[in-house]
Short mmCIF file of C-alpha atoms and ligand atoms in Angstrom, two decimals:
data_model
loop_
_atom_site.label_atom_id
_atom_site.label_comp_id
_atom_site.label_asym_id
_atom_site.label_seq_id
_atom_site.Cartn_x
_atom_site.Cartn_y
_atom_site.Cartn_z
CA UNK A 1 -20.82 12.20 4.62
CA UNK A 2 -24.04 11.51 2.25
CA UNK A 3 -24.29 7.82 1.83
CA UNK A 4 -23.54 6.37 -1.51
CA UNK A 5 -25.26 3.02 -2.84
CA UNK A 6 -22.89 0.13 -2.07
CA UNK A 7 -22.39 -2.81 -4.78
CA UNK A 8 -20.25 -5.90 -4.53
CA UNK A 9 -20.65 -7.63 -7.58
CA UNK A 10 -19.27 -10.99 -8.57
CA UNK A 11 -18.08 -10.50 -12.05
CA UNK A 12 -16.52 -7.90 -14.29
CA UNK A 13 -19.27 -7.42 -16.55
CA UNK A 14 -21.63 -6.36 -13.94
CA UNK A 15 -18.91 -3.66 -12.54
CA UNK A 16 -18.76 -2.41 -16.27
CA UNK A 17 -22.52 -2.43 -16.31
CA UNK A 18 -22.78 -0.48 -13.12
CA UNK A 19 -20.15 2.06 -14.15
CA UNK A 20 -21.42 2.62 -17.54
CA UNK A 21 -25.11 3.29 -16.22
CA UNK A 22 -23.89 5.59 -13.45
CA UNK A 23 -21.01 8.16 -14.25
CA UNK A 24 -20.85 9.18 -10.54
CA UNK A 25 -20.14 5.65 -9.54
CA UNK A 26 -16.76 4.83 -8.20
CA UNK A 27 -14.68 1.60 -8.25
CA UNK A 28 -13.39 0.69 -4.60
CA UNK A 29 -10.30 -1.39 -4.35
CA UNK A 30 -8.61 -0.74 -1.00
CA UNK A 31 -10.51 2.43 -0.36
CA UNK A 32 -7.26 4.07 1.33
CA UNK A 33 -7.70 7.01 -1.25
CA UNK A 34 -11.42 6.89 -1.81
CA UNK A 35 -12.66 6.46 1.50
CA UNK A 36 -10.45 9.29 2.68
CA UNK A 37 -11.63 11.44 -0.17
CA UNK A 38 -15.51 10.46 0.61
CA UNK A 39 -14.88 11.30 4.27
CA UNK A 40 -13.17 14.94 3.87
CA UNK A 41 -16.06 15.76 1.26
CA UNK A 42 -13.82 16.05 -1.37
CA UNK A 43 -15.78 13.40 -3.53
CA UNK A 44 -19.40 12.22 -3.03
CA UNK A 45 -19.75 9.41 -5.44
CA UNK A 46 -23.40 8.11 -6.02
CA UNK A 47 -22.28 4.65 -5.67
CA UNK A 48 -19.33 2.55 -4.48
CA UNK A 49 -18.57 -0.86 -6.41
CA UNK A 50 -16.38 -3.17 -4.49
CA UNK A 51 -13.92 -5.06 -6.54
CA UNK A 52 -12.93 -7.41 -3.96
CA UNK A 53 -15.97 -10.04 -4.49
CA UNK A 54 -14.97 -10.61 -7.99
CA UNK A 55 -13.30 -14.08 -8.50
CA UNK A 56 -9.66 -14.04 -9.73
CA UNK A 57 -9.42 -10.35 -8.88
CA UNK A 58 -7.24 -10.95 -5.83
CA UNK A 59 -3.65 -12.58 -6.03
CA UNK A 60 -0.93 -13.02 -8.67
CA UNK A 61 -1.04 -15.47 -11.79
CA UNK A 62 2.27 -16.61 -13.09
CA UNK A 63 1.65 -17.40 -16.61
CA UNK A 64 5.00 -18.50 -18.77
CA UNK A 65 6.86 -15.96 -16.31
CA UNK A 66 4.37 -13.32 -17.30
CA UNK A 67 2.54 -11.74 -14.18
CA UNK A 68 -0.98 -10.91 -14.01
CA UNK A 69 -1.90 -8.92 -10.72
CA UNK A 70 -5.50 -8.80 -10.01
CA UNK A 71 -6.84 -5.21 -9.33
CA UNK A 72 -8.04 -6.04 -5.90
CA UNK A 73 -4.67 -7.65 -4.81
CA UNK A 74 -3.34 -5.76 -1.64
CA UNK A 75 0.27 -4.48 -1.83
CA UNK A 76 1.44 -6.71 1.09
CA UNK A 77 0.07 -9.73 -0.84
CA UNK A 78 2.69 -9.00 -3.67
CA UNK A 79 5.17 -10.19 -1.06
CA UNK A 80 3.48 -13.69 -1.08
CA UNK A 81 4.43 -14.39 -4.66
CA UNK A 82 8.16 -15.44 -4.33
CA UNK A 83 8.70 -15.46 -8.36
CA UNK A 84 7.24 -11.92 -8.55
CA UNK A 85 9.51 -10.67 -5.60
CA UNK A 86 12.48 -12.39 -7.57
CA UNK A 87 11.57 -11.30 -10.89
CA UNK A 88 10.53 -7.55 -10.05
CA UNK A 89 11.84 -6.47 -6.77
CA UNK A 90 11.52 -2.90 -7.33
CA UNK A 91 7.93 -3.13 -8.09
CA UNK A 92 7.32 -5.06 -4.98
CA UNK A 93 9.27 -2.78 -2.86
CA UNK A 94 7.60 0.59 -4.40
CA UNK A 95 4.10 -0.93 -3.51
CA UNK A 96 5.29 -1.48 0.03
CA UNK A 97 6.55 1.67 0.78
CA UNK A 98 3.14 3.03 0.70
CA UNK A 99 1.56 4.19 4.01
CA UNK A 100 1.73 1.74 6.86
CA UNK A 101 1.23 -1.98 7.08
CA UNK A 102 -2.62 -1.36 7.89
CA UNK A 103 -2.60 0.75 4.68
CA UNK A 104 -0.93 -1.75 2.70
CA UNK A 105 -3.00 -4.54 3.75
CA UNK A 106 -5.78 -2.75 1.89
CA UNK A 107 -4.07 -0.60 -0.77
CA UNK A 108 -3.51 -1.82 -4.37
CA UNK A 109 -1.44 -0.78 -7.33
CA UNK A 110 -4.52 -0.32 -9.49
CA UNK A 111 -5.74 2.04 -6.87
CA UNK A 112 -2.57 3.98 -6.62
CA UNK A 113 -2.44 4.33 -10.34
CA UNK A 114 -6.18 5.32 -10.93
CA UNK A 115 -6.13 7.53 -7.93
CA UNK A 116 -3.87 9.37 -10.29
CA UNK A 117 -1.56 11.24 -7.78
CA UNK A 118 1.78 12.33 -9.32
CA UNK A 119 3.46 11.15 -6.27
CA UNK A 120 2.13 7.50 -6.32
CA UNK A 121 4.95 5.30 -5.44
CA UNK A 122 4.15 2.25 -7.41
CA UNK A 123 3.63 3.77 -10.63
CA UNK A 124 7.17 4.83 -11.52
CA UNK A 125 8.40 1.47 -10.82
CA UNK A 126 5.48 -0.16 -12.82
CA UNK A 127 6.32 2.44 -15.80
CA UNK A 128 10.12 1.42 -15.62
CA UNK A 129 9.17 -2.26 -15.55
CA UNK A 130 7.30 -1.98 -18.60
CA UNK A 131 4.07 -3.00 -16.86
CA UNK A 132 0.75 -2.79 -18.91
CA UNK A 133 -2.80 -3.03 -17.50
CA UNK A 134 -6.13 -4.45 -18.66
CA UNK A 135 -8.89 -2.22 -18.99
CA UNK A 136 -12.35 -3.52 -19.03
CA UNK A 137 -15.22 -1.48 -20.42
CA UNK A 138 -18.47 -1.42 -22.43
CA UNK A 139 -16.42 -1.98 -25.53
CA UNK A 140 -14.85 -5.10 -24.42
CA UNK A 141 -11.26 -5.33 -23.04
CA UNK A 142 -7.93 -3.63 -24.05
CA UNK A 143 -4.36 -3.67 -22.71
CA UNK A 144 -2.54 -0.43 -22.29
CA UNK A 145 0.67 0.55 -20.90
CA UNK A 146 0.57 1.65 -17.44
CA UNK A 147 2.02 5.06 -18.39
CA UNK A 148 -0.97 5.76 -20.61
CA UNK A 149 -3.46 5.71 -17.76
CA UNK A 150 -2.41 8.90 -15.42
CA UNK A 151 -3.72 12.03 -17.37
CA UNK A 152 -2.87 14.61 -14.66
CA UNK A 153 -3.41 15.08 -10.88
CA UNK A 154 -6.37 12.97 -10.13
CA UNK A 155 -7.33 12.24 -13.72
CA UNK A 156 -6.90 9.36 -15.91
CA UNK A 157 -7.48 8.13 -19.51
CA UNK A 158 -10.05 5.53 -18.43
CA UNK A 159 -13.22 6.44 -20.50
CA UNK A 160 -16.58 6.08 -18.78
CA UNK A 161 -17.48 2.46 -17.58
CA UNK A 162 -13.88 1.47 -18.01
CA UNK A 163 -11.88 0.31 -15.03
CA UNK A 164 -8.51 -1.69 -14.57
CA UNK A 165 -8.84 -5.43 -14.20
CA UNK A 166 -5.34 -6.64 -13.67
CA UNK A 167 -1.61 -5.38 -14.00
CA UNK A 168 0.60 -7.14 -16.16
CA UNK A 169 4.38 -7.43 -15.98
CA UNK A 170 6.64 -9.14 -18.49
CA UNK A 171 9.02 -12.03 -17.68
CA UNK A 172 12.34 -10.70 -16.08
CA UNK A 173 14.71 -10.38 -19.05
CA UNK A 174 18.00 -12.28 -18.52
CA UNK A 175 20.27 -9.87 -16.97
CA UNK A 176 17.83 -7.64 -15.97
CA UNK A 177 17.22 -5.72 -12.55
CA UNK A 178 14.73 -3.18 -11.32
CA UNK A 179 14.74 -0.89 -8.35
CA UNK A 180 12.75 1.95 -6.92
CA UNK A 181 13.89 4.69 -4.52
CA UNK A 182 11.73 7.83 -3.16
CA UNK A 183 12.82 10.77 -0.88
CA UNK A 184 10.75 11.64 1.65
CA UNK A 185 11.25 14.11 4.82
CA UNK A 186 10.40 11.14 7.10
CA UNK A 187 11.57 7.60 7.35
CA UNK A 188 7.77 6.13 6.95
CA UNK A 189 4.41 7.32 6.24
CA UNK A 190 5.02 10.36 3.97
CA UNK A 191 4.17 11.13 0.33
CA UNK A 192 7.15 11.15 -2.03
CA UNK A 193 9.15 14.34 -2.75
CA UNK A 194 10.52 12.68 -5.61
CA UNK A 195 10.59 9.03 -6.86
CA UNK A 196 12.56 7.11 -9.56
CA UNK A 197 11.86 3.66 -10.90
CA UNK A 198 14.67 1.85 -12.76
CA UNK A 199 14.85 -1.19 -14.89
CA UNK A 200 18.24 -2.22 -16.79
CA UNK A 201 19.38 -5.07 -18.49
CA UNK A 202 23.03 -5.74 -18.74
CA UNK A 203 25.01 -7.87 -21.11
CA UNK A 204 27.63 -10.56 -19.96
CA UNK A 205 30.28 -7.88 -20.03
CA UNK A 206 28.40 -5.56 -18.04
CA UNK A 207 27.25 -3.34 -21.07
CA UNK A 208 23.86 -1.87 -20.63
CA UNK A 209 21.49 -3.29 -23.61
CA UNK A 210 18.45 -1.56 -22.15
CA UNK A 211 17.13 0.83 -19.77
CA UNK A 212 14.01 2.47 -18.72
CA UNK A 213 13.90 5.12 -16.17
CA UNK A 214 10.60 6.69 -14.68
CA UNK A 215 10.29 9.62 -12.26
CA UNK A 216 7.43 10.41 -9.86
CA UNK A 217 6.42 13.81 -8.12
CA UNK A 218 8.23 15.90 -10.74
CA UNK A 219 5.42 16.65 -13.11
CA UNK A 220 1.62 16.09 -13.54
CA UNK A 221 2.05 12.60 -14.25
CA UNK A 222 4.83 10.09 -14.10
CA UNK A 223 7.40 10.81 -16.66
CA UNK A 224 9.51 8.03 -18.49
CA UNK A 225 12.73 9.90 -19.58
CA UNK A 226 13.92 8.31 -22.68
CA UNK A 227 17.04 10.57 -23.00
CA UNK A 228 18.17 9.30 -19.59
CA UNK A 229 17.62 5.76 -20.59
CA UNK A 230 19.64 6.42 -24.00
CA UNK A 231 22.44 8.00 -22.05
CA UNK A 232 23.04 4.53 -20.10
CA UNK A 233 22.55 1.98 -23.15
CA UNK A 234 25.71 0.85 -24.90
CA UNK A 235 27.81 2.18 -21.64
CA UNK A 236 29.13 0.24 -18.64
CA UNK A 237 27.32 2.38 -16.55
CA UNK A 238 30.22 4.59 -15.90
CA UNK A 239 30.56 7.97 -14.29
CA UNK A 240 30.52 9.73 -17.76
CA UNK A 241 27.22 7.97 -18.64
CA UNK A 242 25.53 8.29 -15.31
CA UNK A 243 26.47 12.22 -15.58
CA UNK A 244 24.52 12.33 -18.96
CA UNK A 245 21.78 10.36 -17.50
CA UNK A 246 21.58 12.86 -14.29
CA UNK A 247 21.61 15.66 -16.70
CA UNK A 248 18.70 14.05 -18.79
CA UNK A 249 16.80 13.39 -15.61
CA UNK A 250 16.81 17.16 -14.71
CA UNK A 251 15.88 18.36 -18.03
CA UNK A 252 12.78 16.12 -17.89
CA UNK A 253 11.52 17.60 -14.31
CA UNK A 254 8.62 20.09 -14.34
CA UNK A 255 7.98 19.84 -10.58
CA UNK A 256 5.99 22.43 -8.48
CA UNK A 257 6.87 23.92 -5.11
CA UNK A 258 4.82 22.68 -2.23
CA UNK A 259 5.22 22.07 1.40
CA UNK A 260 7.53 19.05 0.93
CA UNK A 261 10.05 20.58 -1.40
CA UNK A 262 10.70 23.33 -3.91
CA UNK A 263 10.98 22.79 -7.50
CA UNK A 264 14.82 23.51 -7.59
CA UNK A 265 15.19 20.61 -4.65
CA UNK A 266 12.93 18.26 -6.24
CA UNK A 267 15.03 18.58 -9.57
CA UNK A 268 18.39 18.34 -8.01
CA UNK A 269 16.95 15.34 -5.94
CA UNK A 270 15.43 13.62 -8.90
CA UNK A 271 19.13 13.36 -10.57
CA UNK A 272 20.59 12.02 -7.32
CA UNK A 273 17.83 9.55 -6.56
CA UNK A 274 17.94 8.22 -10.14
CA UNK A 275 21.76 7.57 -9.84
CA UNK A 276 21.15 5.71 -6.40
CA UNK A 277 18.45 3.62 -8.16
CA UNK A 278 20.60 2.82 -11.03
CA UNK A 279 23.04 1.57 -8.72
CA UNK A 280 20.86 -0.91 -7.11
CA UNK A 281 19.27 -1.94 -10.20
CA UNK A 282 22.69 -2.60 -11.67
CA UNK A 283 23.60 -4.69 -8.63
CA UNK A 284 20.50 -6.79 -9.02
CA UNK A 285 21.00 -7.11 -12.83
CA UNK A 286 24.65 -8.31 -12.17
CA UNK A 287 23.79 -10.74 -9.63
CA UNK A 288 21.42 -12.27 -12.05
CA UNK A 289 23.99 -12.39 -14.61
CA UNK A 290 26.63 -14.26 -12.41
CA UNK A 291 23.95 -16.67 -11.17
CA UNK A 292 22.86 -17.71 -14.62
CA UNK A 293 26.74 -17.89 -15.48
CA UNK B 1 -31.22 6.03 2.11
CA UNK B 2 -32.04 2.41 2.89
CA UNK B 3 -29.80 0.64 5.40
CA UNK B 4 -27.90 -2.36 4.74
CA UNK B 5 -28.06 -5.64 6.72
CA UNK B 6 -24.46 -6.96 7.41
CA UNK B 7 -23.77 -10.28 8.75
CA UNK B 8 -20.31 -10.64 10.01
CA UNK B 9 -18.12 -12.36 12.56
CA UNK B 10 -16.60 -10.27 15.42
CA UNK B 11 -14.22 -11.82 17.85
CA UNK B 12 -15.39 -15.23 16.93
CA UNK B 13 -19.22 -14.32 17.49
CA UNK B 14 -21.62 -13.89 14.67
CA UNK B 15 -23.00 -10.58 14.31
CA UNK B 16 -25.64 -8.74 12.37
CA UNK B 17 -26.00 -5.11 12.20
CA UNK B 18 -27.86 -2.22 10.03
CA UNK B 19 -25.94 0.61 8.49
CA UNK B 20 -25.65 3.12 5.97
CA UNK B 21 -24.24 2.10 3.07
CA UNK B 22 -21.24 4.76 3.52
CA UNK B 23 -20.95 4.08 7.04
CA UNK B 24 -17.30 2.59 8.19
CA UNK B 25 -16.54 -0.33 10.04
CA UNK B 26 -15.32 1.63 12.92
CA UNK B 27 -18.56 3.38 13.18
CA UNK B 28 -20.49 -0.08 12.80
CA UNK B 29 -18.30 -1.60 15.65
CA UNK B 30 -18.56 1.46 18.06
CA UNK B 31 -22.31 2.66 17.44
CA UNK B 32 -24.18 -0.57 16.28
CA UNK B 33 -22.29 -3.26 18.21
CA UNK B 34 -21.04 -1.11 21.22
CA UNK B 35 -17.51 -2.14 20.92
CA UNK B 36 -16.11 1.15 21.77
CA UNK B 37 -12.21 -0.27 22.20
CA UNK B 38 -11.37 0.83 18.68
CA UNK B 39 -10.85 4.53 18.48
CA UNK B 40 -11.06 7.13 15.85
CA UNK B 41 -7.93 9.49 16.14
CA UNK B 42 -7.89 10.87 12.64
CA UNK B 43 -10.27 9.02 10.34
CA UNK B 44 -7.85 9.18 7.38
CA UNK B 45 -5.61 6.06 7.79
CA UNK B 46 -2.78 8.05 9.56
CA UNK B 47 -2.93 7.32 13.61
CA UNK B 48 -3.90 3.50 13.63
CA UNK B 49 -6.02 4.02 16.59
CA UNK B 50 -8.81 2.16 15.02
CA UNK B 51 -6.63 -0.84 13.88
CA UNK B 52 -8.63 -4.20 14.00
CA UNK B 53 -7.83 -7.54 11.96
CA UNK B 54 -9.89 -8.22 8.99
CA UNK B 55 -9.48 -11.84 7.68
CA UNK B 56 -6.11 -12.01 9.25
CA UNK B 57 -4.76 -8.83 8.13
CA UNK B 58 -4.48 -5.58 10.21
CA UNK B 59 -6.52 -2.66 8.79
CA UNK B 60 -7.59 0.88 9.57
CA UNK B 61 -11.11 0.11 10.25
CA UNK B 62 -11.91 3.98 9.77
CA UNK B 63 -10.94 3.26 5.94
CA UNK B 64 -13.04 -0.03 5.73
CA UNK B 65 -16.79 0.34 4.98
CA UNK B 66 -18.84 -1.67 7.32
CA UNK B 67 -20.86 -3.13 4.31
CA UNK B 68 -17.30 -4.74 3.12
CA UNK B 69 -17.38 -6.92 6.52
CA UNK B 70 -20.15 -8.76 4.96
CA UNK B 71 -19.24 -12.61 5.65
CA UNK B 72 -15.72 -11.46 6.87
CA UNK B 73 -13.78 -12.18 10.05
CA UNK B 74 -13.14 -9.17 12.21
CA UNK B 75 -10.96 -9.31 15.59
CA UNK B 76 -11.05 -5.94 17.42
CA UNK B 77 -9.22 -5.22 21.02
CA UNK B 78 -12.16 -6.65 22.82
CA UNK B 79 -11.02 -10.04 21.65
CA UNK B 80 -7.45 -9.73 22.59
CA UNK B 81 -7.74 -10.79 26.25
CA UNK B 82 -9.17 -14.36 27.17
CA UNK B 83 -11.80 -13.47 29.73
CA UNK B 84 -9.80 -11.88 32.51
CA UNK B 85 -6.57 -13.41 31.34
CA UNK B 86 -4.63 -10.52 29.70
CA UNK B 87 -2.82 -11.03 26.39
CA UNK B 88 1.26 -10.84 27.03
CA UNK B 89 1.23 -7.68 24.95
CA UNK B 90 -1.35 -6.15 27.32
CA UNK B 91 0.34 -7.27 30.56
CA UNK B 92 3.51 -5.94 29.13
CA UNK B 93 2.07 -2.59 28.33
CA UNK B 94 1.01 -2.24 31.89
CA UNK B 95 4.51 -3.46 33.48
CA UNK B 96 6.45 -1.06 31.09
CA UNK B 97 4.09 1.94 31.56
CA UNK B 98 3.69 1.89 27.71
CA UNK B 99 0.48 4.22 28.05
CA UNK B 100 -0.38 7.39 29.41
CA UNK B 101 -3.91 8.89 27.99
CA UNK B 102 -4.35 5.24 26.61
CA UNK B 103 -6.12 6.60 23.50
CA UNK B 104 -3.92 5.14 21.29
CA UNK B 105 -3.29 1.91 23.19
CA UNK B 106 -6.24 -0.47 21.71
CA UNK B 107 -4.59 0.23 18.10
CA UNK B 108 -1.18 -0.28 19.34
CA UNK B 109 -2.09 -3.57 21.27
CA UNK B 110 -4.03 -4.88 18.28
CA UNK B 111 -1.15 -4.12 15.84
CA UNK B 112 1.56 -5.47 18.09
CA UNK B 113 -0.34 -8.62 18.59
CA UNK B 114 -0.76 -8.92 14.85
CA UNK B 115 3.09 -8.83 14.50
CA UNK B 116 4.14 -11.18 17.13
CA UNK B 117 1.39 -13.72 15.75
CA UNK B 118 3.33 -14.04 12.61
CA UNK B 119 6.94 -13.02 13.66
CA UNK B 120 7.57 -14.36 17.07
CA UNK B 121 11.26 -12.73 17.09
CA UNK B 122 11.10 -9.44 15.67
CA UNK B 123 14.20 -6.96 15.93
CA UNK B 124 13.72 -3.51 17.62
CA UNK B 125 13.92 -1.91 14.14
CA UNK B 126 11.01 -4.41 12.73
CA UNK B 127 8.86 -3.42 15.55
CA UNK B 128 9.05 0.32 15.06
CA UNK B 129 8.62 -0.20 11.04
CA UNK B 130 5.59 -2.33 11.73
CA UNK B 131 3.98 -0.02 14.36
CA UNK B 132 5.12 3.17 12.26
CA UNK B 133 1.18 3.40 11.25
CA UNK B 134 0.33 3.98 15.00
CA UNK B 135 0.75 7.06 16.48
CA UNK B 136 1.10 8.14 20.12
CA UNK B 137 1.19 11.70 21.44
CA UNK B 138 2.23 10.85 24.79
CA UNK B 139 4.55 8.09 25.57
CA UNK B 140 7.40 8.95 23.06
CA UNK B 141 7.31 5.34 21.85
CA UNK B 142 10.37 3.87 23.58
CA UNK B 143 8.39 2.23 26.18
CA UNK B 144 5.91 0.92 23.80
CA UNK B 145 8.58 -0.69 21.70
CA UNK B 146 10.11 -2.09 25.00
CA UNK B 147 7.03 -3.78 25.87
CA UNK B 148 6.57 -5.39 22.45
CA UNK B 149 9.90 -6.77 22.55
CA UNK B 150 9.47 -7.96 26.08
CA UNK B 151 5.98 -9.55 25.13
CA UNK B 152 7.92 -11.25 22.07
CA UNK B 153 10.28 -12.95 24.45
CA UNK B 154 7.54 -13.86 26.87
CA UNK B 155 5.56 -15.54 24.28
CA UNK B 156 8.69 -17.23 22.91
CA UNK B 157 9.33 -18.75 26.29
CA UNK B 158 5.61 -19.64 26.47
CA UNK B 159 5.68 -21.47 23.34
CA UNK B 160 8.76 -23.43 24.22
CA UNK B 161 8.25 -27.21 24.48
CA UNK B 162 8.47 -28.19 28.35
C1 FAD C 1 -2.21 6.95 5.77
C2 FAD C 1 -1.79 6.79 4.38
C3 FAD C 1 -0.61 6.84 3.66
C4 FAD C 1 -0.28 6.79 2.55
N1 FAD C 1 0.68 6.76 2.03
C5 FAD C 1 1.06 6.58 0.57
C6 FAD C 1 2.42 6.66 0.17
O1 FAD C 1 3.44 6.30 0.76
N2 FAD C 1 2.60 6.51 -1.28
C7 FAD C 1 1.51 6.55 -2.23
O2 FAD C 1 1.75 6.46 -3.28
N3 FAD C 1 0.27 6.79 -1.88
C8 FAD C 1 -0.01 6.58 -0.36
N4 FAD C 1 -1.18 6.62 0.12
C9 FAD C 1 -2.52 6.58 -0.97
C10 FAD C 1 -3.07 5.09 -1.24
O3 FAD C 1 -2.93 4.35 0.00
C11 FAD C 1 -2.45 4.66 -2.34
O4 FAD C 1 -2.68 5.81 -3.56
C12 FAD C 1 -2.95 3.36 -2.64
O5 FAD C 1 -2.40 2.64 -3.59
C13 FAD C 1 -4.57 3.59 -3.25
O6 FAD C 1 -4.98 2.24 -3.63
P1 FAD C 1 -6.48 1.65 -3.00
O7 FAD C 1 -6.56 0.26 -3.68
O8 FAD C 1 -6.75 1.96 -1.69
O9 FAD C 1 -7.34 2.63 -3.94
P2 FAD C 1 -8.86 2.91 -3.63
O10 FAD C 1 -8.93 4.04 -2.61
O11 FAD C 1 -9.74 1.77 -3.53
O12 FAD C 1 -9.19 3.91 -4.94
C14 FAD C 1 -8.43 4.91 -5.36
C15 FAD C 1 -9.09 5.59 -6.44
O13 FAD C 1 -8.79 4.79 -7.71
C16 FAD C 1 -10.16 4.46 -8.17
N5 FAD C 1 -9.83 2.81 -8.42
C17 FAD C 1 -9.38 1.83 -7.89
N6 FAD C 1 -9.09 0.78 -8.43
C18 FAD C 1 -9.45 1.08 -9.61
C19 FAD C 1 -9.45 0.06 -10.57
N7 FAD C 1 -8.97 -1.23 -10.50
N8 FAD C 1 -9.79 0.50 -12.06
C20 FAD C 1 -10.21 1.79 -11.94
N9 FAD C 1 -10.20 2.81 -11.03
C21 FAD C 1 -9.93 2.34 -9.96
C22 FAD C 1 -11.09 4.60 -7.37
O14 FAD C 1 -12.27 4.66 -7.76
C23 FAD C 1 -10.42 5.63 -6.75
O15 FAD C 1 -10.75 6.83 -7.22
C24 FAD C 1 -1.45 6.84 1.70
C25 FAD C 1 -2.86 6.66 2.05
C26 FAD C 1 -3.04 6.56 3.62
C27 FAD C 1 -4.44 6.79 4.05
S1 FES C 2 -8.86 6.68 12.98
FE1 FES C 2 -8.29 5.16 11.42
S2 FES C 2 -6.21 5.52 11.16
FE2 FES C 2 -6.59 7.16 12.69
S1 FES C 3 -0.69 7.10 25.39
FE1 FES C 3 -1.65 9.19 24.71
S2 FES C 3 -1.58 8.67 22.37
FE2 FES C 3 -0.25 7.20 23.25
#
C-alpha cells in the first residue's frame, strides 16, 4: 500500500488542524477498520492521525453519574469501569461482541460509529441508551446525538476537520435497564445480520414509562424505532404490547439481501430479536427497582 | 516517502528500527527485527497468527502500524520461552500434539499465555471464546483447548505455596 504520513499529536487542537489542512487525512483510533481498508487498497489516506497519544482520550470519566468515554478507549477497557458496567451493561456488552479479544483490545466505539457500517454492533446500543458524542472541529465543539453521526454506509455527517472526541452516556435512570443482542450465523467473529438495542424504564408497579428501541443492519444506518417504543410505553410489557412493538419493528426495517441473510429473514429476525432484547432489558430494570426498594 | 525511526521495547530489549509510515508492526517485527515467529495468515485481523502483546494487551500486529509502537512494550512469541526452558503452554502443546503445520501455533501460544497470565483457572468455554480470534486449519482445536487447560492446571500447581 502507498505509505501515508503518520502523525501522533498530543492535543485535540492539533488533530483538528491536521484534519482541516488535509481533507484526505484520516483519524486512527484502533485501526481495526482503517488499517484493513488501507491494506486492501479500498482507501489510500494521505495521512493517518493517531488519537491514542492525546491526554484524556483513553478511558472513562464518571461525572455526577454521567459517563464520558474518550474516543481512544478500547472496547475491552470499558469493562474496567465498574460503574459503567452497572449502569449500561447493554452498551458494554455490545462493544464487547465486536471481533475477537485481539480486535476488541484495539477497537473503539468511536471507530465503530465513524466507520459507519450499518451493522456496527455498539451503535444500536448507544442510540438506545440515548448517547451523545462531543465533536471537535474548526468551529469549536458541539454535542450531537450518536444517531446523527451515521449518514449511510461508510458515510458520516462529520464536517471536514471534525472528529469525535468522546461519547457521553447519561446516568442510568431509576428503574432503567438496557440490553443489546445480535444475530450472527456463527457464535463469534461475524458481522450482525440484525442487531437490536433496547433501553427501558419501568415504574415501581412494572409499567413501562419510557423506552428506546434501535436496530442495526436492517437499513443504511441505525434506526431508532419510535413507534416500537410507543407500543411499550404505558404497558406492563404484556404480550399484546410486545406484539405491537414487534409489528412496528418489522415496519421500520428496510434491509438488503446479502450473503448473511435475505431482506425477509432480516425483517422477521429483527422482531424476534427485539422481543428477546426487551426481555433482558426488562429483567435488568426489574432487578434495579427491587434492589432500590 | 521518508522513513520513520521508531524506538520501542521488544521482549524486554530496547529496539530501534526504520519503517515506512504505513508499515505494520508485523512487517517491522519480521523484516526489520528478524523476529519471524509472528506469522501473517490473513493481514485483516481474522486469523490471529500475528498475535503479540502490546502494553499488556494482545492484539493483531497486522492491524497495528509500526509507528504506533513508539515507546511501547511489545511481547512476541520469541519472548515466551525462558532461554531453553519452554513455557508450560508450549510444553503442553507438544505433549498434546496441539499443532500440525504449526503456522497458527505462535499466535495461539501468545494468546493462551495472555489468558493464563490474568485468568489462572479458565473454564473450557472461556478458553474457546478467548481463542475465537485464532484460526487453525489443521488440528480441529480440541487438542489446543486441552493443551491450554492442562497448562493452566500445571501453572496453578507451580504457583501453589510449597
Ligand atoms: C476481525 C474483525 C472482526 C470484526 N468484528 C466486528 C463485529 O463483530 N462488529 C462490529 O461492529 N465491527 C466489527 N469489526 C469492525 C471494527 O473492529 C469495528 O468497527 C471497530 O469498532 C472500529 O473501531 P476502531 O477504533 O478500530 O476504528 P478505526 O479503524 O481506527 O477507524 C474506523 C473509521 O472511523 C474513523 N474514526 C475512528 N475514530 C474516529 C473518531 N474519534 N472521530 C472521527 N472518525 C473516527 C477512522 O478514520 C476510520 O475511517 C471487526 C473488525 C475485524 C478486523
Ligand atoms: S495476520 Fe493478523 S490476524 Fe491474520
Ligand atoms: S497447525 Fe496448521 S493451522 Fe494450526
